[in-house]
């Protein structure tokens, strides 16, 4: 099947779909995200950072075992040495993941909506499954940068099939750390992998297979979009976001879809694995 959507994704590596969510849907997702702040654990707080990887094994396990749970990850500047909160709980979280699409009715309803199914249909998926979801806060002042990466580093399939749905729940500007893409960079393959460490004799559970590539700042195109916008993200397109230097947050809900048919193989060394007896939930099956 040939579709304009697929052409655009294959050409640029991303697609911007304005007004994907209604104002009511934006509001319900945003309120659900705020409610998660108050439900976050009061002890044993885990920090999430894409810059420093010196985290202890406990943090890595908490991350690795979050595939079928709702887990809370705090900003680096939000938690003190003793695990105490240094900021208001409403701005302390970096993200919540990775099974909101299954475990939380508000996020489940959007993720498995007919709009999402229709897009996956147009992108030629035969049996798309949702492998993970996240609520991202990008809070003012503490919202850290997300370093340049390809989603395929983390959600690798052979051949590549991952596509991200990134839903803006607030207006995204240069000041509050909107997404930035290197247009066409998905055509250059997968640049590195983040994987389960094959070396059992070390405390490091997760490793990168090679050093981070250097991407010139001038290559990035910022996507300043209004709330309600959906950005479709090809698994191999290089993207990043700068720290939030504004007084406003930049909440977003995002989830990833992969193909589970046509001999597409989900890598066994990806950090995220479907738990025993709980396969990734399928959006639809295209009948021949």
PDB file of C-alpha atoms in Angstrom:
ATOM      1  CA  UNK A   1       0.000   0.000   0.000  1.00  0.00           C
ATOM      2  CA  UNK A   2       1.268   3.430  -0.900  1.00  0.00           C
ATOM      3  CA  UNK A   3       0.555   6.411   1.352  1.00  0.00           C
ATOM      4  CA  UNK A   4       1.593  10.040   1.519  1.00  0.00           C
ATOM      5  CA  UNK A   5       2.264   9.639   5.234  1.00  0.00           C
ATOM      6  CA  UNK A   6       4.766   6.849   4.611  1.00  0.00           C
ATOM      7  CA  UNK A   7       6.449   8.877   1.840  1.00  0.00           C
ATOM      8  CA  UNK A   8       6.919  11.840   4.160  1.00  0.00           C
ATOM      9  CA  UNK A   9       8.265   9.717   7.009  1.00  0.00           C
ATOM     10  CA  UNK A  10      10.704   7.986   4.661  1.00  0.00           C
ATOM     11  CA  UNK A  11      11.806  11.319   3.204  1.00  0.00           C
ATOM     12  CA  UNK A  12      12.314  13.447   6.339  1.00  0.00           C
ATOM     13  CA  UNK A  13      12.361  10.978   9.228  1.00  0.00           C
ATOM     14  CA  UNK A  14       9.526  12.753  11.047  1.00  0.00           C
ATOM     15  CA  UNK A  15       6.015  14.096  10.416  1.00  0.00           C
ATOM     16  CA  UNK A  16       4.210  16.905  12.227  1.00  0.00           C
ATOM     17  CA  UNK A  17       0.438  16.401  12.553  1.00  0.00           C
ATOM     18  CA  UNK A  18      -1.255  19.466  14.055  1.00  0.00           C
ATOM     19  CA  UNK A  19      -4.440  19.233  16.136  1.00  0.00           C
ATOM     20  CA  UNK A  20      -4.029  15.488  16.535  1.00  0.00           C
ATOM     21  CA  UNK A  21      -5.532  15.735  20.034  1.00  0.00           C
ATOM     22  CA  UNK A  22      -8.659  17.688  20.924  1.00  0.00           C
ATOM     23  CA  UNK A  23      -8.284  20.383  23.629  1.00  0.00           C
ATOM     24  CA  UNK A  24     -10.246  18.074  25.968  1.00  0.00           C
ATOM     25  CA  UNK A  25      -7.827  15.192  25.341  1.00  0.00           C
ATOM     26  CA  UNK A  26      -4.825  17.452  25.898  1.00  0.00           C
ATOM     27  CA  UNK A  27      -6.346  18.546  29.189  1.00  0.00           C
ATOM     28  CA  UNK A  28      -7.156  15.034  30.390  1.00  0.00           C
ATOM     29  CA  UNK A  29      -3.635  13.763  29.603  1.00  0.00           C
ATOM     30  CA  UNK A  30      -2.074  16.831  31.231  1.00  0.00           C
ATOM     31  CA  UNK A  31      -4.171  16.418  34.391  1.00  0.00           C
ATOM     32  CA  UNK A  32      -3.270  12.716  34.504  1.00  0.00           C
ATOM     33  CA  UNK A  33       0.413  13.696  34.265  1.00  0.00           C
ATOM     34  CA  UNK A  34       0.026  16.134  37.149  1.00  0.00           C
ATOM     35  CA  UNK A  35      -1.714  13.485  39.230  1.00  0.00           C
ATOM     36  CA  UNK A  36       1.256  11.154  38.666  1.00  0.00           C
ATOM     37  CA  UNK A  37       3.474  13.751  40.388  1.00  0.00           C
ATOM     38  CA  UNK A  38       1.532  13.280  43.585  1.00  0.00           C
ATOM     39  CA  UNK A  39       1.600   9.500  43.285  1.00  0.00           C
ATOM     40  CA  UNK A  40       5.394   9.350  42.916  1.00  0.00           C
ATOM     41  CA  UNK A  41       7.250   7.429  45.642  1.00  0.00           C
ATOM     42  CA  UNK A  42       8.374   9.342  48.707  1.00  0.00           C
ATOM     43  CA  UNK A  43      11.419   7.126  49.236  1.00  0.00           C
ATOM     44  CA  UNK A  44      14.033   5.414  47.080  1.00  0.00           C
ATOM     45  CA  UNK A  45      13.728   8.066  44.367  1.00  0.00           C
ATOM     46  CA  UNK A  46      15.423   7.215  41.072  1.00  0.00           C
ATOM     47  CA  UNK A  47      17.109   9.908  39.000  1.00  0.00           C
ATOM     48  CA  UNK A  48      16.937   9.790  35.220  1.00  0.00           C
ATOM     49  CA  UNK A  49      19.615  11.480  33.138  1.00  0.00           C
ATOM     50  CA  UNK A  50      20.708  10.916  29.549  1.00  0.00           C
ATOM     51  CA  UNK A  51      24.054  12.549  30.289  1.00  0.00           C
ATOM     52  CA  UNK A  52      25.529  10.772  33.312  1.00  0.00           C
ATOM     53  CA  UNK A  53      25.529   6.990  33.347  1.00  0.00           C
ATOM     54  CA  UNK A  54      27.208   6.378  36.707  1.00  0.00           C
ATOM     55  CA  UNK A  55      23.973   5.056  38.189  1.00  0.00           C
ATOM     56  CA  UNK A  56      24.015   2.196  40.648  1.00  0.00           C
ATOM     57  CA  UNK A  57      22.688  -1.227  39.759  1.00  0.00           C
ATOM     58  CA  UNK A  58      19.475  -0.689  41.712  1.00  0.00           C
ATOM     59  CA  UNK A  59      18.558   2.230  39.517  1.00  0.00           C
ATOM     60  CA  UNK A  60      19.277   0.211  36.402  1.00  0.00           C
ATOM     61  CA  UNK A  61      17.099  -2.657  37.613  1.00  0.00           C
ATOM     62  CA  UNK A  62      14.298  -0.221  38.450  1.00  0.00           C
ATOM     63  CA  UNK A  63      14.578   1.055  34.871  1.00  0.00           C
ATOM     64  CA  UNK A  64      14.953  -2.368  33.232  1.00  0.00           C
ATOM     65  CA  UNK A  65      11.959  -3.810  35.053  1.00  0.00           C
ATOM     66  CA  UNK A  66       9.649  -0.916  34.176  1.00  0.00           C
ATOM     67  CA  UNK A  67       8.357  -2.469  30.937  1.00  0.00           C
ATOM     68  CA  UNK A  68       5.031  -3.527  32.425  1.00  0.00           C
ATOM     69  CA  UNK A  69       4.868  -1.056  35.320  1.00  0.00           C
ATOM     70  CA  UNK A  70       4.383   2.624  36.069  1.00  0.00           C
ATOM     71  CA  UNK A  71       7.743   3.805  37.386  1.00  0.00           C
ATOM     72  CA  UNK A  72       8.880   7.279  38.388  1.00  0.00           C
ATOM     73  CA  UNK A  73      12.163   8.934  37.373  1.00  0.00           C
ATOM     74  CA  UNK A  74      13.268  12.188  38.976  1.00  0.00           C
ATOM     75  CA  UNK A  75      15.271  15.077  37.570  1.00  0.00           C
ATOM     76  CA  UNK A  76      18.918  15.322  38.497  1.00  0.00           C
ATOM     77  CA  UNK A  77      18.530  18.678  40.256  1.00  0.00           C
ATOM     78  CA  UNK A  78      15.373  17.631  42.102  1.00  0.00           C
ATOM     79  CA  UNK A  79      16.748  15.085  44.571  1.00  0.00           C
ATOM     80  CA  UNK A  80      19.411  15.597  47.241  1.00  0.00           C
ATOM     81  CA  UNK A  81      22.198  13.258  48.373  1.00  0.00           C
ATOM     82  CA  UNK A  82      19.893  11.592  50.895  1.00  0.00           C
ATOM     83  CA  UNK A  83      17.076  11.146  48.391  1.00  0.00           C
ATOM     84  CA  UNK A  84      15.174  14.158  49.741  1.00  0.00           C
ATOM     85  CA  UNK A  85      13.184  16.343  47.354  1.00  0.00           C
ATOM     86  CA  UNK A  86      14.806  19.726  46.746  1.00  0.00           C
ATOM     87  CA  UNK A  87      11.965  21.123  44.632  1.00  0.00           C
ATOM     88  CA  UNK A  88       8.178  21.170  44.577  1.00  0.00           C
ATOM     89  CA  UNK A  89       6.891  17.625  43.807  1.00  0.00           C
ATOM     90  CA  UNK A  90       4.974  19.060  40.845  1.00  0.00           C
ATOM     91  CA  UNK A  91       8.260  19.850  39.078  1.00  0.00           C
ATOM     92  CA  UNK A  92      10.464  17.043  40.445  1.00  0.00           C
ATOM     93  CA  UNK A  93       9.851  14.336  37.851  1.00  0.00           C
ATOM     94  CA  UNK A  94      11.786  13.864  34.609  1.00  0.00           C
ATOM     95  CA  UNK A  95       9.413  11.189  33.318  1.00  0.00           C
ATOM     96  CA  UNK A  96       7.094   8.346  34.230  1.00  0.00           C
ATOM     97  CA  UNK A  97       7.296   5.085  32.271  1.00  0.00           C
ATOM     98  CA  UNK A  98       7.090   2.662  30.648  1.00  0.00           C
ATOM     99  CA  UNK A  99       3.653   0.976  30.714  1.00  0.00           C
ATOM    100  CA  UNK A 100       1.225   3.885  31.035  1.00  0.00           C
ATOM    101  CA  UNK A 101      -0.402   2.689  27.799  1.00  0.00           C
ATOM    102  CA  UNK A 102      -1.448  -0.525  29.550  1.00  0.00           C
ATOM    103  CA  UNK A 103      -1.726   0.391  33.217  1.00  0.00           C
ATOM    104  CA  UNK A 104      -3.411   3.821  33.071  1.00  0.00           C
ATOM    105  CA  UNK A 105      -6.877   4.247  31.483  1.00  0.00           C
ATOM    106  CA  UNK A 106      -6.352   7.854  30.309  1.00  0.00           C
ATOM    107  CA  UNK A 107      -3.158   7.007  28.419  1.00  0.00           C
ATOM    108  CA  UNK A 108      -4.531   3.665  27.259  1.00  0.00           C
ATOM    109  CA  UNK A 109      -7.526   5.343  25.581  1.00  0.00           C
ATOM    110  CA  UNK A 110      -5.346   7.667  23.474  1.00  0.00           C
ATOM    111  CA  UNK A 111      -2.715   5.043  22.641  1.00  0.00           C
ATOM    112  CA  UNK A 112      -5.262   2.535  21.362  1.00  0.00           C
ATOM    113  CA  UNK A 113      -7.495   5.109  19.670  1.00  0.00           C
ATOM    114  CA  UNK A 114      -8.648   4.685  16.074  1.00  0.00           C
ATOM    115  CA  UNK A 115      -6.566   7.725  15.092  1.00  0.00           C
ATOM    116  CA  UNK A 116      -3.393   5.929  16.142  1.00  0.00           C
ATOM    117  CA  UNK A 117      -4.495   2.716  14.436  1.00  0.00           C
ATOM    118  CA  UNK A 118      -5.249   4.639  11.239  1.00  0.00           C
ATOM    119  CA  UNK A 119      -1.753   6.160  11.177  1.00  0.00           C
ATOM    120  CA  UNK A 120      -0.129   2.758  11.743  1.00  0.00           C
ATOM    121  CA  UNK A 121      -2.297   1.363   8.947  1.00  0.00           C
ATOM    122  CA  UNK A 122      -1.112   4.118   6.603  1.00  0.00           C
ATOM    123  CA  UNK A 123       2.493   3.432   7.642  1.00  0.00           C
ATOM    124  CA  UNK A 124       1.985  -0.135   6.353  1.00  0.00           C
ATOM    125  CA  UNK A 125       2.206  -1.948   9.670  1.00  0.00           C
ATOM    126  CA  UNK A 126       0.722  -5.442   9.576  1.00  0.00           C
ATOM    127  CA  UNK A 127       0.662  -6.216  13.274  1.00  0.00           C
ATOM    128  CA  UNK A 128       1.876  -3.167  15.192  1.00  0.00           C
ATOM    129  CA  UNK A 129       2.459  -3.498  18.933  1.00  0.00           C
ATOM    130  CA  UNK A 130       3.051  -0.748  21.491  1.00  0.00           C
ATOM    131  CA  UNK A 131       6.278  -1.575  23.324  1.00  0.00           C
ATOM    132  CA  UNK A 132       6.593   1.365  25.701  1.00  0.00           C
ATOM    133  CA  UNK A 133       5.156   4.716  26.759  1.00  0.00           C
ATOM    134  CA  UNK A 134       6.359   7.689  28.791  1.00  0.00           C
ATOM    135  CA  UNK A 135       5.050  10.904  30.257  1.00  0.00           C
ATOM    136  CA  UNK A 136       7.796  13.527  29.927  1.00  0.00           C
ATOM    137  CA  UNK A 137       7.715  16.672  32.072  1.00  0.00           C
ATOM    138  CA  UNK A 138      10.591  18.885  30.923  1.00  0.00           C
ATOM    139  CA  UNK A 139      10.003  21.142  33.912  1.00  0.00           C
ATOM    140  CA  UNK A 140      11.140  24.792  34.050  1.00  0.00           C
ATOM    141  CA  UNK A 141      14.660  25.209  35.397  1.00  0.00           C
ATOM    142  CA  UNK A 142      15.276  21.534  36.248  1.00  0.00           C
ATOM    143  CA  UNK A 143      14.189  19.985  32.913  1.00  0.00           C
ATOM    144  CA  UNK A 144      17.479  18.629  31.617  1.00  0.00           C
ATOM    145  CA  UNK A 145      18.637  18.182  28.041  1.00  0.00           C
ATOM    146  CA  UNK A 146      18.035  14.989  26.115  1.00  0.00           C
ATOM    147  CA  UNK A 147      21.220  14.308  24.208  1.00  0.00           C
ATOM    148  CA  UNK A 148      21.090  13.510  20.471  1.00  0.00           C
ATOM    149  CA  UNK A 149      19.990   9.917  19.864  1.00  0.00           C
ATOM    150  CA  UNK A 150      18.034   7.576  17.633  1.00  0.00           C
ATOM    151  CA  UNK A 151      15.192   5.646  19.251  1.00  0.00           C
ATOM    152  CA  UNK A 152      16.556   2.513  17.551  1.00  0.00           C
ATOM    153  CA  UNK A 153      19.505   2.615  19.982  1.00  0.00           C
ATOM    154  CA  UNK A 154      17.015   1.472  22.615  1.00  0.00           C
ATOM    155  CA  UNK A 155      14.210  -0.227  20.658  1.00  0.00           C
ATOM    156  CA  UNK A 156      16.121  -2.085  17.987  1.00  0.00           C
ATOM    157  CA  UNK A 157      14.326  -4.351  15.528  1.00  0.00           C
ATOM    158  CA  UNK A 158      15.744  -6.138  12.512  1.00  0.00           C
ATOM    159  CA  UNK A 159      14.830  -4.663  10.069  1.00  0.00           C
ATOM    160  CA  UNK A 160      14.103  -1.331  11.757  1.00  0.00           C
ATOM    161  CA  UNK A 161      10.401  -0.800  12.461  1.00  0.00           C
ATOM    162  CA  UNK A 162      10.122   1.498  15.488  1.00  0.00           C
ATOM    163  CA  UNK A 163       8.080   4.674  15.164  1.00  0.00           C
ATOM    164  CA  UNK A 164       7.473   7.094  18.025  1.00  0.00           C
ATOM    165  CA  UNK A 165       4.236   9.005  18.571  1.00  0.00           C
ATOM    166  CA  UNK A 166       5.150  12.185  20.469  1.00  0.00           C
ATOM    167  CA  UNK A 167       2.151  14.192  21.683  1.00  0.00           C
ATOM    168  CA  UNK A 168       2.673  17.793  22.811  1.00  0.00           C
ATOM    169  CA  UNK A 169       0.528  18.609  25.851  1.00  0.00           C
ATOM    170  CA  UNK A 170       1.897  22.163  26.059  1.00  0.00           C
ATOM    171  CA  UNK A 171       3.242  24.567  23.443  1.00  0.00           C
ATOM    172  CA  UNK A 172       6.832  23.648  22.559  1.00  0.00           C
ATOM    173  CA  UNK A 173       9.259  26.521  21.978  1.00  0.00           C
ATOM    174  CA  UNK A 174      12.987  27.017  21.601  1.00  0.00           C
ATOM    175  CA  UNK A 175      13.036  28.366  25.152  1.00  0.00           C
ATOM    176  CA  UNK A 176      11.343  25.398  26.816  1.00  0.00           C
ATOM    177  CA  UNK A 177      13.254  22.715  24.921  1.00  0.00           C
ATOM    178  CA  UNK A 178      11.236  21.706  21.855  1.00  0.00           C
ATOM    179  CA  UNK A 179      12.294  18.628  19.881  1.00  0.00           C
ATOM    180  CA  UNK A 180      15.017  19.134  17.269  1.00  0.00           C
ATOM    181  CA  UNK A 181      15.689  16.789  14.339  1.00  0.00           C
ATOM    182  CA  UNK A 182      18.395  16.165  11.783  1.00  0.00           C
ATOM    183  CA  UNK A 183      16.233  15.884   8.692  1.00  0.00           C
ATOM    184  CA  UNK A 184      16.994  12.775   6.636  1.00  0.00           C
ATOM    185  CA  UNK A 185      19.406  11.321   9.237  1.00  0.00           C
ATOM    186  CA  UNK A 186      17.310   8.122   9.414  1.00  0.00           C
ATOM    187  CA  UNK A 187      18.781   7.122   6.061  1.00  0.00           C
ATOM    188  CA  UNK A 188      22.236   6.529   7.563  1.00  0.00           C
ATOM    189  CA  UNK A 189      21.477   3.392   9.588  1.00  0.00           C
ATOM    190  CA  UNK A 190      21.676   2.832  13.357  1.00  0.00           C
ATOM    191  CA  UNK A 191      24.677   4.654  14.835  1.00  0.00           C
ATOM    192  CA  UNK A 192      25.006   2.810  18.156  1.00  0.00           C
ATOM    193  CA  UNK A 193      23.125   0.449  20.448  1.00  0.00           C
ATOM    194  CA  UNK A 194      22.169   0.584  24.124  1.00  0.00           C
ATOM    195  CA  UNK A 195      21.900  -2.994  25.270  1.00  0.00           C
ATOM    196  CA  UNK A 196      21.857  -5.475  28.093  1.00  0.00           C
ATOM    197  CA  UNK A 197      25.437  -6.150  29.080  1.00  0.00           C
ATOM    198  CA  UNK A 198      26.548  -9.588  27.795  1.00  0.00           C
ATOM    199  CA  UNK A 199      29.354  -9.553  30.419  1.00  0.00           C
ATOM    200  CA  UNK A 200      27.829 -11.177  33.521  1.00  0.00           C
ATOM    201  CA  UNK A 201      30.929 -10.481  35.608  1.00  0.00           C
ATOM    202  CA  UNK A 202      30.217  -6.766  36.030  1.00  0.00           C
ATOM    203  CA  UNK A 203      27.693  -4.687  37.954  1.00  0.00           C
ATOM    204  CA  UNK A 204      26.844  -2.688  34.819  1.00  0.00           C
ATOM    205  CA  UNK A 205      23.566  -4.087  33.545  1.00  0.00           C
ATOM    206  CA  UNK A 206      23.341  -1.844  30.484  1.00  0.00           C
ATOM    207  CA  UNK A 207      26.076  -0.748  28.083  1.00  0.00           C
ATOM    208  CA  UNK A 208      26.476   1.198  24.859  1.00  0.00           C
ATOM    209  CA  UNK A 209      28.271  -0.771  22.165  1.00  0.00           C
ATOM    210  CA  UNK A 210      30.303   2.262  21.046  1.00  0.00           C
ATOM    211  CA  UNK A 211      30.978   5.912  21.807  1.00  0.00           C
ATOM    212  CA  UNK A 212      28.359   8.590  21.184  1.00  0.00           C
ATOM    213  CA  UNK A 213      28.484  10.027  17.664  1.00  0.00           C
ATOM    214  CA  UNK A 214      29.099  13.761  17.360  1.00  0.00           C
ATOM    215  CA  UNK A 215      26.333  15.594  15.540  1.00  0.00           C
ATOM    216  CA  UNK A 216      26.918  19.224  14.512  1.00  0.00           C
ATOM    217  CA  UNK A 217      24.533  21.666  16.167  1.00  0.00           C
ATOM    218  CA  UNK A 218      23.906  23.339  12.806  1.00  0.00           C
ATOM    219  CA  UNK A 219      22.317  20.135  11.458  1.00  0.00           C
ATOM    220  CA  UNK A 220      19.318  20.291  13.792  1.00  0.00           C
ATOM    221  CA  UNK A 221      15.923  21.744  12.855  1.00  0.00           C
ATOM    222  CA  UNK A 222      13.826  22.798  15.868  1.00  0.00           C
ATOM    223  CA  UNK A 223      10.135  21.816  15.863  1.00  0.00           C
ATOM    224  CA  UNK A 224       8.212  24.582  17.591  1.00  0.00           C
ATOM    225  CA  UNK A 225       4.700  23.134  17.789  1.00  0.00           C
ATOM    226  CA  UNK A 226       1.502  23.946  19.627  1.00  0.00           C
ATOM    227  CA  UNK A 227      -0.149  21.654  22.159  1.00  0.00           C
ATOM    228  CA  UNK A 228      -2.260  18.916  20.649  1.00  0.00           C
ATOM    229  CA  UNK A 229       0.329  18.303  17.925  1.00  0.00           C
ATOM    230  CA  UNK A 230       1.582  14.790  17.240  1.00  0.00           C
ATOM    231  CA  UNK A 231       5.119  14.309  15.914  1.00  0.00           C
ATOM    232  CA  UNK A 232       5.788  10.925  14.321  1.00  0.00           C
ATOM    233  CA  UNK A 233       9.431   9.947  14.806  1.00  0.00           C
ATOM    234  CA  UNK A 234      11.207   7.389  12.606  1.00  0.00           C
ATOM    235  CA  UNK A 235      13.244   4.997  14.768  1.00  0.00           C
ATOM    236  CA  UNK A 236      16.492   5.991  13.045  1.00  0.00           C
ATOM    237  CA  UNK A 237      16.102   9.777  12.880  1.00  0.00           C
ATOM    238  CA  UNK A 238      18.545  11.709  15.106  1.00  0.00           C
ATOM    239  CA  UNK A 239      16.779  14.038  17.530  1.00  0.00           C
ATOM    240  CA  UNK A 240      17.370  15.829  20.822  1.00  0.00           C
ATOM    241  CA  UNK A 241      15.984  18.522  23.072  1.00  0.00           C
ATOM    242  CA  UNK A 242      17.819  21.317  24.892  1.00  0.00           C
ATOM    243  CA  UNK A 243      17.342  22.047  28.608  1.00  0.00           C
ATOM    244  CA  UNK A 244      14.222  23.976  29.559  1.00  0.00           C
ATOM    245  CA  UNK A 245      15.449  27.529  30.108  1.00  0.00           C
ATOM    246  CA  UNK A 246      11.972  29.044  30.380  1.00  0.00           C
ATOM    247  CA  UNK A 247       9.485  29.543  33.207  1.00  0.00           C
ATOM    248  CA  UNK A 248       7.058  27.103  31.565  1.00  0.00           C
ATOM    249  CA  UNK A 249       6.993  23.315  31.522  1.00  0.00           C
ATOM    250  CA  UNK A 250       6.841  21.293  28.307  1.00  0.00           C
ATOM    251  CA  UNK A 251       4.776  18.206  29.109  1.00  0.00           C
ATOM    252  CA  UNK A 252       4.476  15.483  26.467  1.00  0.00           C
ATOM    253  CA  UNK A 253       3.134  11.961  26.209  1.00  0.00           C
ATOM    254  CA  UNK A 254       5.018   9.575  23.945  1.00  0.00           C
ATOM    255  CA  UNK A 255       4.828   5.914  22.994  1.00  0.00           C
ATOM    256  CA  UNK A 256       6.561   3.613  20.512  1.00  0.00           C
ATOM    257  CA  UNK A 257       5.149   1.159  18.022  1.00  0.00           C
ATOM    258  CA  UNK A 258       7.044  -1.749  16.428  1.00  0.00           C
ATOM    259  CA  UNK A 259       6.141  -4.317  13.778  1.00  0.00           C
ATOM    260  CA  UNK A 260       5.689  -7.869  15.066  1.00  0.00           C
ATOM    261  CA  UNK A 261       5.116  -9.633  11.728  1.00  0.00           C
ATOM    262  CA  UNK A 262       6.927 -10.028   8.381  1.00  0.00           C
ATOM    263  CA  UNK A 263       9.953 -11.619  10.037  1.00  0.00           C
ATOM    264  CA  UNK A 264      10.696  -8.445  11.990  1.00  0.00           C
ATOM    265  CA  UNK A 265      12.815  -9.455  14.975  1.00  0.00           C
ATOM    266  CA  UNK A 266      12.816  -7.491  18.235  1.00  0.00           C
ATOM    267  CA  UNK A 267      16.388  -7.620  19.584  1.00  0.00           C
ATOM    268  CA  UNK A 268      16.867  -9.871  22.585  1.00  0.00           C
ATOM    269  CA  UNK A 269      19.526  -7.534  23.949  1.00  0.00           C
ATOM    270  CA  UNK A 270      17.277  -4.435  24.036  1.00  0.00           C
ATOM    271  CA  UNK A 271      16.928  -3.075  27.592  1.00  0.00           C
ATOM    272  CA  UNK A 272      13.160  -3.430  27.315  1.00  0.00           C
ATOM    273  CA  UNK A 273      11.801  -6.959  27.075  1.00  0.00           C
ATOM    274  CA  UNK A 274       8.178  -8.020  27.279  1.00  0.00           C
ATOM    275  CA  UNK A 275       7.681  -9.863  30.574  1.00  0.00           C
ATOM    276  CA  UNK A 276       6.954 -13.588  30.525  1.00  0.00           C
ATOM    277  CA  UNK A 277       3.356 -14.171  29.429  1.00  0.00           C
ATOM    278  CA  UNK A 278       2.768 -10.457  28.766  1.00  0.00           C
ATOM    279  CA  UNK A 279       3.566  -9.763  25.109  1.00  0.00           C
ATOM    280  CA  UNK A 280       3.519  -6.165  23.855  1.00  0.00           C
ATOM    281  CA  UNK A 281      -0.157  -5.229  23.205  1.00  0.00           C
ATOM    282  CA  UNK A 282      -1.147  -5.259  19.530  1.00  0.00           C
ATOM    283  CA  UNK A 283      -3.038  -2.379  17.860  1.00  0.00           C
ATOM    284  CA  UNK A 284      -4.503  -4.453  15.026  1.00  0.00           C
ATOM    285  CA  UNK A 285      -3.788  -7.342  12.690  1.00  0.00           C
ATOM    286  CA  UNK A 286      -4.066  -6.662   8.978  1.00  0.00           C
ATOM    287  CA  UNK A 287      -5.812  -9.579   7.341  1.00  0.00           C
ATOM    288  CA  UNK A 288      -4.608 -10.583   3.893  1.00  0.00           C
TER     289      UNK A 288
END
